[in-house]
Amino acid sequence: EPEVTQTPSHQVTQMGQEVILRCVPISNHLYFYWYRQILGQKVEFLVSFYNNEISEKSEIFDDQFSVERPDGSNFTLKIRSTKLEDSAMYFCASSESGLVGEYEQYFGPGTRLTVT
Amino acid sequence: QQQVKQSPQSLIVQKGGISIINCAYENTAFDYFPWYQQFPGKGPALLIAIRPDVSEKKEGRFTISFNKSAKQFSLHIMDSQPGDSATYFCAASIRGGSQGNLIFGKGTKLSVKP
């Protein structure tokens, strides 16, 4: 069964460093997403991406964040200068449609980011 | 307005028992209520979803009950099995809206004891 994969599974970085989280969405999907979950908190939407551009972003997704689809398979989330409060589990997801309830979003297993 | 409140935070149930997880929302515009199941080391996966034009939806041992007037919905797992041990997230959104509007609860960690 096709699945979304994410690397690394755990990333430890120092405050102020740049990190890149990587995702490989399901191959025929057109919409890509990043979510995050701070420990003990709810899953929060960060950004959606379609047709090589951001289609929607939350207020969490500030100028420190960027997304890119550098080739036909990878989808990346970059945090330019990490802060302690960026420590969280980051989930990548993909779907055939961008409309809620139309097609399922498939989530990857997540990358746990720890900022020290 | 945009919150989905989920309870309990954790739940321990004996094998064969009924697991019940509750969620409440505030935004009356929400019309799509999915539940996600997450096993350790895996991402959340869609389990079952309901729209407010029905009060109940059943798929196998999993049932969503929906109370529109109370703005509450719940997941019932009948005949709970150790394999059901996972974290469950409720969510709410506007069907047909953009995926960014999917609002999640904080999750419930379910442990089913053999």
JSON list of C-alpha atoms in Angstrom, two decimals:
[
{"chain": "A", "resi": 1, "resn": "GLU", "atom": "CA", "xyz": [0.00, 0.00, 0.00]},
{"chain": "A", "resi": 2, "resn": "PRO", "atom": "CA", "xyz": [1.39, 3.43, -0.89]},
{"chain": "A", "resi": 3, "resn": "GLU", "atom": "CA", "xyz": [2.45, 5.52, 2.08]},
{"chain": "A", "resi": 4, "resn": "VAL", "atom": "CA", "xyz": [3.90, 8.89, 2.92]},
{"chain": "A", "resi": 5, "resn": "THR", "atom": "CA", "xyz": [7.45, 8.67, 4.23]},
{"chain": "A", "resi": 6, "resn": "GLN", "atom": "CA", "xyz": [9.37, 11.20, 6.27]},
{"chain": "A", "resi": 7, "resn": "THR", "atom": "CA", "xyz": [13.02, 11.61, 7.18]},
{"chain": "A", "resi": 8, "resn": "PRO", "atom": "CA", "xyz": [14.60, 11.83, 9.63]},
{"chain": "A", "resi": 9, "resn": "SER", "atom": "CA", "xyz": [12.42, 10.28, 12.30]},
{"chain": "A", "resi": 10, "resn": "HIS", "atom": "CA", "xyz": [14.12, 12.39, 14.95]},
{"chain": "A", "resi": 11, "resn": "GLN", "atom": "CA", "xyz": [16.15, 15.57, 14.51]},
{"chain": "A", "resi": 12, "resn": "VAL", "atom": "CA", "xyz": [18.00, 17.33, 17.30]},
{"chain": "A", "resi": 13, "resn": "THR", "atom": "CA", "xyz": [19.28, 20.81, 16.59]},
{"chain": "A", "resi": 14, "resn": "GLN", "atom": "CA", "xyz": [20.58, 23.82, 18.44]},
{"chain": "A", "resi": 15, "resn": "MET", "atom": "CA", "xyz": [18.58, 27.01, 18.71]},
{"chain": "A", "resi": 16, "resn": "GLY", "atom": "CA", "xyz": [19.27, 29.31, 15.78]},
{"chain": "A", "resi": 17, "resn": "GLN", "atom": "CA", "xyz": [20.23, 26.52, 13.39]},
{"chain": "A", "resi": 18, "resn": "GLU", "atom": "CA", "xyz": [18.44, 25.75, 10.16]},
{"chain": "A", "resi": 19, "resn": "VAL", "atom": "CA", "xyz": [16.68, 22.44, 9.72]},
{"chain": "A", "resi": 20, "resn": "ILE", "atom": "CA", "xyz": [15.13, 20.76, 6.72]},
{"chain": "A", "resi": 21, "resn": "LEU", "atom": "CA", "xyz": [12.48, 18.10, 7.20]},
{"chain": "A", "resi": 22, "resn": "ARG", "atom": "CA", "xyz": [11.88, 15.83, 4.28]},
{"chain": "A", "resi": 23, "resn": "CYS", "atom": "CA", "xyz": [8.81, 14.04, 3.02]},
{"chain": "A", "resi": 24, "resn": "VAL", "atom": "CA", "xyz": [8.01, 11.81, 0.08]},
{"chain": "A", "resi": 25, "resn": "PRO", "atom": "CA", "xyz": [4.25, 12.06, -0.63]},
{"chain": "A", "resi": 26, "resn": "ILE", "atom": "CA", "xyz": [2.24, 9.36, -2.35]},
{"chain": "A", "resi": 27, "resn": "SER", "atom": "CA", "xyz": [3.19, 9.47, -6.01]},
{"chain": "A", "resi": 28, "resn": "ASN", "atom": "CA", "xyz": [-0.15, 10.34, -7.65]},
{"chain": "A", "resi": 29, "resn": "HIS", "atom": "CA", "xyz": [-1.18, 12.89, -5.03]},
{"chain": "A", "resi": 30, "resn": "LEU", "atom": "CA", "xyz": [-1.33, 16.55, -5.93]},
{"chain": "A", "resi": 31, "resn": "TYR", "atom": "CA", "xyz": [-1.80, 18.28, -2.59]},
{"chain": "A", "resi": 32, "resn": "PHE", "atom": "CA", "xyz": [0.80, 18.35, 0.15]},
{"chain": "A", "resi": 33, "resn": "TYR", "atom": "CA", "xyz": [0.63, 19.52, 3.73]},
{"chain": "A", "resi": 34, "resn": "TRP", "atom": "CA", "xyz": [2.66, 20.09, 6.84]},
{"chain": "A", "resi": 35, "resn": "TYR", "atom": "CA", "xyz": [1.21, 19.88, 10.33]},
{"chain": "A", "resi": 36, "resn": "ARG", "atom": "CA", "xyz": [2.84, 20.03, 13.69]},
{"chain": "A", "resi": 37, "resn": "GLN", "atom": "CA", "xyz": [1.97, 18.69, 17.12]},
{"chain": "A", "resi": 38, "resn": "ILE", "atom": "CA", "xyz": [3.63, 20.11, 20.19]},
{"chain": "A", "resi": 39, "resn": "LEU", "atom": "CA", "xyz": [3.83, 17.45, 22.90]},
{"chain": "A", "resi": 40, "resn": "GLY", "atom": "CA", "xyz": [0.48, 17.10, 24.61]},
{"chain": "A", "resi": 41, "resn": "GLN", "atom": "CA", "xyz": [-1.19, 19.60, 22.29]},
{"chain": "A", "resi": 42, "resn": "LYS", "atom": "CA", "xyz": [-3.45, 19.28, 19.28]},
{"chain": "A", "resi": 43, "resn": "VAL", "atom": "CA", "xyz": [-2.35, 18.69, 15.71]},
{"chain": "A", "resi": 44, "resn": "GLU", "atom": "CA", "xyz": [-2.08, 22.09, 14.00]},
{"chain": "A", "resi": 45, "resn": "PHE", "atom": "CA", "xyz": [-2.12, 22.92, 10.30]},
{"chain": "A", "resi": 46, "resn": "LEU", "atom": "CA", "xyz": [0.92, 24.76, 9.01]},
{"chain": "A", "resi": 47, "resn": "VAL", "atom": "CA", "xyz": [0.73, 24.95, 5.23]},
{"chain": "A", "resi": 48, "resn": "SER", "atom": "CA", "xyz": [-0.73, 23.38, 2.11]},
{"chain": "A", "resi": 49, "resn": "PHE", "atom": "CA", "xyz": [0.99, 23.24, -1.26]},
{"chain": "A", "resi": 50, "resn": "TYR", "atom": "CA", "xyz": [-0.39, 22.65, -4.72]},
{"chain": "A", "resi": 51, "resn": "ASN", "atom": "CA", "xyz": [0.93, 23.15, -8.21]},
{"chain": "A", "resi": 52, "resn": "ASN", "atom": "CA", "xyz": [4.32, 24.25, -6.89]},
{"chain": "A", "resi": 53, "resn": "GLU", "atom": "CA", "xyz": [3.02, 27.01, -4.71]},
{"chain": "A", "resi": 54, "resn": "ILE", "atom": "CA", "xyz": [1.60, 27.58, -1.27]},
{"chain": "A", "resi": 55, "resn": "SER", "atom": "CA", "xyz": [-2.19, 27.46, -1.41]},
{"chain": "A", "resi": 56, "resn": "GLU", "atom": "CA", "xyz": [-2.87, 28.18, 2.23]},
{"chain": "A", "resi": 57, "resn": "LYS", "atom": "CA", "xyz": [-0.90, 28.80, 5.39]},
{"chain": "A", "resi": 58, "resn": "SER", "atom": "CA", "xyz": [-1.68, 29.30, 9.05]},
{"chain": "A", "resi": 59, "resn": "GLU", "atom": "CA", "xyz": [-0.50, 32.13, 11.25]},
{"chain": "A", "resi": 60, "resn": "ILE", "atom": "CA", "xyz": [2.07, 29.72, 12.69]},
{"chain": "A", "resi": 61, "resn": "PHE", "atom": "CA", "xyz": [3.78, 29.56, 9.29]},
{"chain": "A", "resi": 62, "resn": "ASP", "atom": "CA", "xyz": [5.75, 32.78, 9.52]},
{"chain": "A", "resi": 63, "resn": "ASP", "atom": "CA", "xyz": [8.81, 33.96, 7.61]},
{"chain": "A", "resi": 64, "resn": "GLN", "atom": "CA", "xyz": [11.00, 31.44, 9.41]},
{"chain": "A", "resi": 65, "resn": "PHE", "atom": "CA", "xyz": [9.26, 28.62, 7.56]},
{"chain": "A", "resi": 66, "resn": "SER", "atom": "CA", "xyz": [9.41, 27.73, 3.90]},
{"chain": "A", "resi": 67, "resn": "VAL", "atom": "CA", "xyz": [8.34, 24.75, 1.80]},
{"chain": "A", "resi": 68, "resn": "GLU", "atom": "CA", "xyz": [9.66, 23.43, -1.43]},
{"chain": "A", "resi": 69, "resn": "ARG", "atom": "CA", "xyz": [9.17, 20.61, -3.86]},
{"chain": "A", "resi": 70, "resn": "PRO", "atom": "CA", "xyz": [12.71, 20.42, -5.21]},
{"chain": "A", "resi": 71, "resn": "ASP", "atom": "CA", "xyz": [12.02, 17.49, -7.51]},
{"chain": "A", "resi": 72, "resn": "GLY", "atom": "CA", "xyz": [9.17, 15.23, -8.55]},
{"chain": "A", "resi": 73, "resn": "SER", "atom": "CA", "xyz": [9.12, 13.24, -5.36]},
{"chain": "A", "resi": 74, "resn": "ASN", "atom": "CA", "xyz": [10.32, 15.22, -2.33]},
{"chain": "A", "resi": 75, "resn": "PHE", "atom": "CA", "xyz": [8.48, 17.86, -0.34]},
{"chain": "A", "resi": 76, "resn": "THR", "atom": "CA", "xyz": [10.48, 19.75, 2.27]},
{"chain": "A", "resi": 77, "resn": "LEU", "atom": "CA", "xyz": [9.85, 22.03, 5.22]},
{"chain": "A", "resi": 78, "resn": "LYS", "atom": "CA", "xyz": [12.67, 24.38, 6.16]},
{"chain": "A", "resi": 79, "resn": "ILE", "atom": "CA", "xyz": [12.92, 26.26, 9.42]},
{"chain": "A", "resi": 80, "resn": "ARG", "atom": "CA", "xyz": [15.56, 28.96, 8.99]},
{"chain": "A", "resi": 81, "resn": "SER", "atom": "CA", "xyz": [16.46, 29.79, 12.57]},
{"chain": "A", "resi": 82, "resn": "THR", "atom": "CA", "xyz": [14.98, 27.34, 15.02]},
{"chain": "A", "resi": 83, "resn": "LYS", "atom": "CA", "xyz": [13.57, 28.40, 18.36]},
{"chain": "A", "resi": 84, "resn": "LEU", "atom": "CA", "xyz": [12.94, 26.31, 21.44]},
{"chain": "A", "resi": 85, "resn": "GLU", "atom": "CA", "xyz": [9.20, 26.54, 20.79]},
{"chain": "A", "resi": 86, "resn": "ASP", "atom": "CA", "xyz": [9.65, 24.87, 17.40]},
{"chain": "A", "resi": 87, "resn": "SER", "atom": "CA", "xyz": [10.20, 21.58, 19.22]},
{"chain": "A", "resi": 88, "resn": "ALA", "atom": "CA", "xyz": [7.33, 19.37, 18.07]},
{"chain": "A", "resi": 89, "resn": "MET", "atom": "CA", "xyz": [6.34, 16.42, 15.94]},
{"chain": "A", "resi": 90, "resn": "TYR", "atom": "CA", "xyz": [6.01, 17.51, 12.32]},
{"chain": "A", "resi": 91, "resn": "PHE", "atom": "CA", "xyz": [3.68, 15.54, 10.07]},
{"chain": "A", "resi": 92, "resn": "CYS", "atom": "CA", "xyz": [3.65, 15.62, 6.31]},
{"chain": "A", "resi": 93, "resn": "ALA", "atom": "CA", "xyz": [0.46, 14.61, 4.51]},
{"chain": "A", "resi": 94, "resn": "SER", "atom": "CA", "xyz": [-0.75, 14.30, 0.93]},
{"chain": "A", "resi": 95, "resn": "SER", "atom": "CA", "xyz": [-4.06, 13.90, -0.82]},
{"chain": "A", "resi": 96, "resn": "GLU", "atom": "CA", "xyz": [-5.56, 13.70, -4.30]},
{"chain": "A", "resi": 97, "resn": "SER", "atom": "CA", "xyz": [-7.89, 16.62, -3.62]},
{"chain": "A", "resi": 98, "resn": "GLY", "atom": "CA", "xyz": [-7.53, 19.78, -1.59]},
{"chain": "A", "resi": 99, "resn": "LEU", "atom": "CA", "xyz": [-11.11, 19.71, -0.41]},
{"chain": "A", "resi": 100, "resn": "VAL", "atom": "CA", "xyz": [-11.97, 18.45, 3.05]},
{"chain": "A", "resi": 101, "resn": "GLY", "atom": "CA", "xyz": [-14.11, 15.34, 2.98]},
{"chain": "A", "resi": 102, "resn": "GLU", "atom": "CA", "xyz": [-13.54, 14.67, -0.70]},
{"chain": "A", "resi": 103, "resn": "TYR", "atom": "CA", "xyz": [-10.41, 12.57, -0.57]},
{"chain": "A", "resi": 104, "resn": "GLU", "atom": "CA", "xyz": [-8.51, 11.28, 2.42]},
{"chain": "A", "resi": 105, "resn": "GLN", "atom": "CA", "xyz": [-5.35, 12.94, 3.61]},
{"chain": "A", "resi": 106, "resn": "TYR", "atom": "CA", "xyz": [-2.61, 10.38, 4.16]},
{"chain": "A", "resi": 107, "resn": "PHE", "atom": "CA", "xyz": [-0.18, 11.24, 6.93]},
{"chain": "A", "resi": 108, "resn": "GLY", "atom": "CA", "xyz": [3.45, 10.28, 7.27]},
{"chain": "A", "resi": 109, "resn": "PRO", "atom": "CA", "xyz": [4.87, 8.91, 10.54]},
{"chain": "A", "resi": 110, "resn": "GLY", "atom": "CA", "xyz": [6.26, 12.28, 11.55]},
{"chain": "A", "resi": 111, "resn": "THR", "atom": "CA", "xyz": [9.64, 13.81, 12.38]},
{"chain": "A", "resi": 112, "resn": "ARG", "atom": "CA", "xyz": [10.27, 14.65, 16.00]},
{"chain": "A", "resi": 113, "resn": "LEU", "atom": "CA", "xyz": [12.20, 17.93, 16.12]},
{"chain": "A", "resi": 114, "resn": "THR", "atom": "CA", "xyz": [13.99, 18.76, 19.34]},
{"chain": "A", "resi": 115, "resn": "VAL", "atom": "CA", "xyz": [15.54, 22.22, 19.64]},
{"chain": "A", "resi": 116, "resn": "THR", "atom": "CA", "xyz": [18.06, 22.61, 22.45]},
{"chain": "B", "resi": 1, "resn": "GLN", "atom": "CA", "xyz": [-14.84, 29.45, 18.05]},
{"chain": "B", "resi": 2, "resn": "GLN", "atom": "CA", "xyz": [-12.27, 27.32, 16.29]},
{"chain": "B", "resi": 3, "resn": "GLN", "atom": "CA", "xyz": [-11.58, 24.87, 19.11]},
{"chain": "B", "resi": 4, "resn": "VAL", "atom": "CA", "xyz": [-12.42, 21.20, 19.32]},
{"chain": "B", "resi": 5, "resn": "LYS", "atom": "CA", "xyz": [-12.29, 19.93, 22.89]},
{"chain": "B", "resi": 6, "resn": "GLN", "atom": "CA", "xyz": [-11.58, 16.24, 23.34]},
{"chain": "B", "resi": 7, "resn": "SER", "atom": "CA", "xyz": [-11.83, 14.06, 26.42]},
{"chain": "B", "resi": 8, "resn": "PRO", "atom": "CA", "xyz": [-10.57, 12.04, 28.13]},
{"chain": "B", "resi": 9, "resn": "GLN", "atom": "CA", "xyz": [-6.85, 12.53, 27.59]},
{"chain": "B", "resi": 10, "resn": "SER", "atom": "CA", "xyz": [-6.26, 8.84, 28.26]},
{"chain": "B", "resi": 11, "resn": "LEU", "atom": "CA", "xyz": [-8.47, 5.81, 28.61]},
{"chain": "B", "resi": 12, "resn": "ILE", "atom": "CA", "xyz": [-7.91, 2.26, 29.83]},
{"chain": "B", "resi": 13, "resn": "VAL", "atom": "CA", "xyz": [-10.48, -0.35, 28.87]},
{"chain": "B", "resi": 14, "resn": "GLN", "atom": "CA", "xyz": [-10.64, -4.10, 29.37]},
{"chain": "B", "resi": 15, "resn": "LYS", "atom": "CA", "xyz": [-10.75, -6.33, 26.32]},
{"chain": "B", "resi": 16, "resn": "GLY", "atom": "CA", "xyz": [-14.34, -6.70, 25.18]},
{"chain": "B", "resi": 17, "resn": "GLY", "atom": "CA", "xyz": [-15.43, -3.45, 26.79]},
{"chain": "B", "resi": 18, "resn": "ILE", "atom": "CA", "xyz": [-16.74, -0.28, 25.18]},
{"chain": "B", "resi": 19, "resn": "SER", "atom": "CA", "xyz": [-14.38, 2.65, 24.66]},
{"chain": "B", "resi": 20, "resn": "ILE", "atom": "CA", "xyz": [-16.00, 6.08, 24.49]},
{"chain": "B", "resi": 21, "resn": "ILE", "atom": "CA", "xyz": [-14.21, 9.27, 23.48]},
{"chain": "B", "resi": 22, "resn": "ASN", "atom": "CA", "xyz": [-16.01, 12.60, 23.44]},
{"chain": "B", "resi": 23, "resn": "CYS", "atom": "CA", "xyz": [-15.52, 15.82, 21.52]},
{"chain": "B", "resi": 24, "resn": "ALA", "atom": "CA", "xyz": [-17.24, 19.20, 21.59]},
{"chain": "B", "resi": 25, "resn": "TYR", "atom": "CA", "xyz": [-17.04, 22.07, 19.14]},
{"chain": "B", "resi": 26, "resn": "GLU", "atom": "CA", "xyz": [-18.15, 25.67, 19.05]},
{"chain": "B", "resi": 27, "resn": "ASN", "atom": "CA", "xyz": [-18.36, 26.72, 15.42]},
{"chain": "B", "resi": 28, "resn": "THR", "atom": "CA", "xyz": [-21.85, 25.91, 14.13]},
{"chain": "B", "resi": 29, "resn": "ALA", "atom": "CA", "xyz": [-20.56, 26.16, 10.55]},
{"chain": "B", "resi": 30, "resn": "PHE", "atom": "CA", "xyz": [-18.65, 22.88, 10.96]},
{"chain": "B", "resi": 31, "resn": "ASP", "atom": "CA", "xyz": [-20.27, 20.12, 8.97]},
{"chain": "B", "resi": 32, "resn": "TYR", "atom": "CA", "xyz": [-17.63, 17.43, 8.72]},
{"chain": "B", "resi": 33, "resn": "PHE", "atom": "CA", "xyz": [-16.41, 15.47, 11.72]},
{"chain": "B", "resi": 34, "resn": "PRO", "atom": "CA", "xyz": [-13.69, 12.87, 11.13]},
{"chain": "B", "resi": 35, "resn": "TRP", "atom": "CA", "xyz": [-11.90, 10.65, 13.59]},
{"chain": "B", "resi": 36, "resn": "TYR", "atom": "CA", "xyz": [-8.27, 9.70, 13.12]},
{"chain": "B", "resi": 37, "resn": "GLN", "atom": "CA", "xyz": [-6.42, 6.73, 14.60]},
{"chain": "B", "resi": 38, "resn": "GLN", "atom": "CA", "xyz": [-2.70, 6.86, 15.22]},
{"chain": "B", "resi": 39, "resn": "PHE", "atom": "CA", "xyz": [-0.49, 3.91, 16.15]},
{"chain": "B", "resi": 40, "resn": "PRO", "atom": "CA", "xyz": [2.96, 4.48, 17.68]},
{"chain": "B", "resi": 41, "resn": "GLY", "atom": "CA", "xyz": [5.48, 5.42, 15.02]},
{"chain": "B", "resi": 42, "resn": "LYS", "atom": "CA", "xyz": [2.79, 6.02, 12.41]},
{"chain": "B", "resi": 43, "resn": "GLY", "atom": "CA", "xyz": [0.95, 9.08, 11.22]},
{"chain": "B", "resi": 44, "resn": "PRO", "atom": "CA", "xyz": [-2.77, 9.65, 11.89]},
{"chain": "B", "resi": 45, "resn": "ALA", "atom": "CA", "xyz": [-5.07, 7.69, 9.60]},
{"chain": "B", "resi": 46, "resn": "LEU", "atom": "CA", "xyz": [-8.72, 8.45, 8.84]},
{"chain": "B", "resi": 47, "resn": "LEU", "atom": "CA", "xyz": [-10.92, 5.99, 10.75]},
{"chain": "B", "resi": 48, "resn": "ILE", "atom": "CA", "xyz": [-14.50, 7.18, 10.24]},
{"chain": "B", "resi": 49, "resn": "ALA", "atom": "CA", "xyz": [-16.27, 10.47, 9.54]},
{"chain": "B", "resi": 50, "resn": "ILE", "atom": "CA", "xyz": [-19.79, 11.86, 9.90]},
{"chain": "B", "resi": 51, "resn": "ARG", "atom": "CA", "xyz": [-21.83, 14.77, 8.62]},
{"chain": "B", "resi": 52, "resn": "PRO", "atom": "CA", "xyz": [-24.45, 16.47, 10.83]},
{"chain": "B", "resi": 53, "resn": "ASP", "atom": "CA", "xyz": [-27.42, 15.31, 8.74]},
{"chain": "B", "resi": 54, "resn": "VAL", "atom": "CA", "xyz": [-27.24, 11.95, 10.53]},
{"chain": "B", "resi": 55, "resn": "SER", "atom": "CA", "xyz": [-27.07, 11.25, 14.26]},
{"chain": "B", "resi": 56, "resn": "GLU", "atom": "CA", "xyz": [-25.06, 8.07, 14.02]},
{"chain": "B", "resi": 57, "resn": "LYS", "atom": "CA", "xyz": [-22.69, 6.31, 11.68]},
{"chain": "B", "resi": 58, "resn": "LYS", "atom": "CA", "xyz": [-21.41, 2.81, 12.18]},
{"chain": "B", "resi": 59, "resn": "GLU", "atom": "CA", "xyz": [-18.53, 1.00, 10.52]},
{"chain": "B", "resi": 60, "resn": "GLY", "atom": "CA", "xyz": [-17.83, -2.38, 12.02]},
{"chain": "B", "resi": 61, "resn": "ARG", "atom": "CA", "xyz": [-17.06, -1.95, 15.71]},
{"chain": "B", "resi": 62, "resn": "PHE", "atom": "CA", "xyz": [-16.66, 1.82, 15.38]},
{"chain": "B", "resi": 63, "resn": "THR", "atom": "CA", "xyz": [-19.63, 4.17, 15.78]},
{"chain": "B", "resi": 64, "resn": "ILE", "atom": "CA", "xyz": [-19.81, 7.96, 15.71]},
{"chain": "B", "resi": 65, "resn": "SER", "atom": "CA", "xyz": [-22.71, 9.49, 17.62]},
{"chain": "B", "resi": 66, "resn": "PHE", "atom": "CA", "xyz": [-23.54, 13.09, 16.79]},
{"chain": "B", "resi": 67, "resn": "ASN", "atom": "CA", "xyz": [-25.62, 15.56, 18.81]},
{"chain": "B", "resi": 68, "resn": "LYS", "atom": "CA", "xyz": [-26.06, 18.72, 16.76]},
{"chain": "B", "resi": 69, "resn": "SER", "atom": "CA", "xyz": [-27.95, 20.71, 19.40]},
{"chain": "B", "resi": 70, "resn": "ALA", "atom": "CA", "xyz": [-25.30, 20.01, 22.02]},
{"chain": "B", "resi": 71, "resn": "LYS", "atom": "CA", "xyz": [-22.48, 20.48, 19.50]},
{"chain": "B", "resi": 72, "resn": "GLN", "atom": "CA", "xyz": [-20.94, 17.22, 20.61]},
{"chain": "B", "resi": 73, "resn": "PHE", "atom": "CA", "xyz": [-19.86, 14.03, 18.91]},
{"chain": "B", "resi": 74, "resn": "SER", "atom": "CA", "xyz": [-18.34, 10.86, 20.21]},
{"chain": "B", "resi": 75, "resn": "LEU", "atom": "CA", "xyz": [-16.56, 7.73, 19.09]},
{"chain": "B", "resi": 76, "resn": "HIS", "atom": "CA", "xyz": [-17.66, 4.39, 20.48]},
{"chain": "B", "resi": 77, "resn": "ILE", "atom": "CA", "xyz": [-15.50, 1.32, 20.03]},
{"chain": "B", "resi": 78, "resn": "MET", "atom": "CA", "xyz": [-17.50, -1.80, 20.75]},
{"chain": "B", "resi": 79, "resn": "ASP", "atom": "CA", "xyz": [-15.84, -5.05, 21.85]},
{"chain": "B", "resi": 80, "resn": "SER", "atom": "CA", "xyz": [-12.52, -3.21, 22.28]},
{"chain": "B", "resi": 81, "resn": "GLN", "atom": "CA", "xyz": [-9.45, -5.26, 21.41]},
{"chain": "B", "resi": 82, "resn": "PRO", "atom": "CA", "xyz": [-5.78, -4.85, 22.37]},
{"chain": "B", "resi": 83, "resn": "GLY", "atom": "CA", "xyz": [-5.14, -4.04, 18.70]},
{"chain": "B", "resi": 84, "resn": "ASP", "atom": "CA", "xyz": [-7.29, -0.93, 19.13]},
{"chain": "B", "resi": 85, "resn": "SER", "atom": "CA", "xyz": [-4.70, 0.52, 21.50]},
{"chain": "B", "resi": 86, "resn": "ALA", "atom": "CA", "xyz": [-3.74, 3.79, 19.81]},
{"chain": "B", "resi": 87, "resn": "THR", "atom": "CA", "xyz": [-4.21, 7.53, 20.01]},
{"chain": "B", "resi": 88, "resn": "TYR", "atom": "CA", "xyz": [-7.50, 8.82, 18.63]},
{"chain": "B", "resi": 89, "resn": "PHE", "atom": "CA", "xyz": [-8.04, 12.35, 17.36]},
{"chain": "B", "resi": 90, "resn": "CYS", "atom": "CA", "xyz": [-11.36, 13.95, 16.59]},
{"chain": "B", "resi": 91, "resn": "ALA", "atom": "CA", "xyz": [-11.51, 16.83, 14.15]},
{"chain": "B", "resi": 92, "resn": "ALA", "atom": "CA", "xyz": [-14.02, 19.24, 12.67]},
{"chain": "B", "resi": 93, "resn": "SER", "atom": "CA", "xyz": [-14.20, 21.27, 9.51]},
{"chain": "B", "resi": 94, "resn": "ILE", "atom": "CA", "xyz": [-16.39, 22.59, 6.76]},
{"chain": "B", "resi": 95, "resn": "ARG", "atom": "CA", "xyz": [-16.88, 19.95, 4.08]},
{"chain": "B", "resi": 96, "resn": "GLY", "atom": "CA", "xyz": [-15.58, 21.16, 0.76]},
{"chain": "B", "resi": 97, "resn": "GLY", "atom": "CA", "xyz": [-13.49, 23.75, 2.49]},
{"chain": "B", "resi": 98, "resn": "SER", "atom": "CA", "xyz": [-9.75, 23.85, 2.30]},
{"chain": "B", "resi": 99, "resn": "GLN", "atom": "CA", "xyz": [-7.78, 21.25, 4.19]},
{"chain": "B", "resi": 100, "resn": "GLY", "atom": "CA", "xyz": [-6.21, 23.95, 6.29]},
{"chain": "B", "resi": 101, "resn": "ASN", "atom": "CA", "xyz": [-9.46, 24.38, 8.13]},
{"chain": "B", "resi": 102, "resn": "LEU", "atom": "CA", "xyz": [-9.38, 20.89, 9.66]},
{"chain": "B", "resi": 103, "resn": "ILE", "atom": "CA", "xyz": [-9.33, 21.58, 13.41]},
{"chain": "B", "resi": 104, "resn": "PHE", "atom": "CA", "xyz": [-8.05, 18.73, 15.57]},
{"chain": "B", "resi": 105, "resn": "GLY", "atom": "CA", "xyz": [-8.66, 17.80, 19.18]},
{"chain": "B", "resi": 106, "resn": "LYS", "atom": "CA", "xyz": [-5.73, 17.06, 21.47]},
{"chain": "B", "resi": 107, "resn": "GLY", "atom": "CA", "xyz": [-6.08, 13.31, 21.22]},
{"chain": "B", "resi": 108, "resn": "THR", "atom": "CA", "xyz": [-6.99, 10.41, 23.50]},
{"chain": "B", "resi": 109, "resn": "LYS", "atom": "CA", "xyz": [-4.56, 7.62, 24.24]},
{"chain": "B", "resi": 110, "resn": "LEU", "atom": "CA", "xyz": [-6.50, 4.38, 24.46]},
{"chain": "B", "resi": 111, "resn": "SER", "atom": "CA", "xyz": [-5.06, 1.27, 26.09]},
{"chain": "B", "resi": 112, "resn": "VAL", "atom": "CA", "xyz": [-7.04, -1.95, 25.86]},
{"chain": "B", "resi": 113, "resn": "LYS", "atom": "CA", "xyz": [-5.94, -4.48, 28.45]},
{"chain": "B", "resi": 114, "resn": "PRO", "atom": "CA", "xyz": [-6.12, -8.19, 27.56]}
]
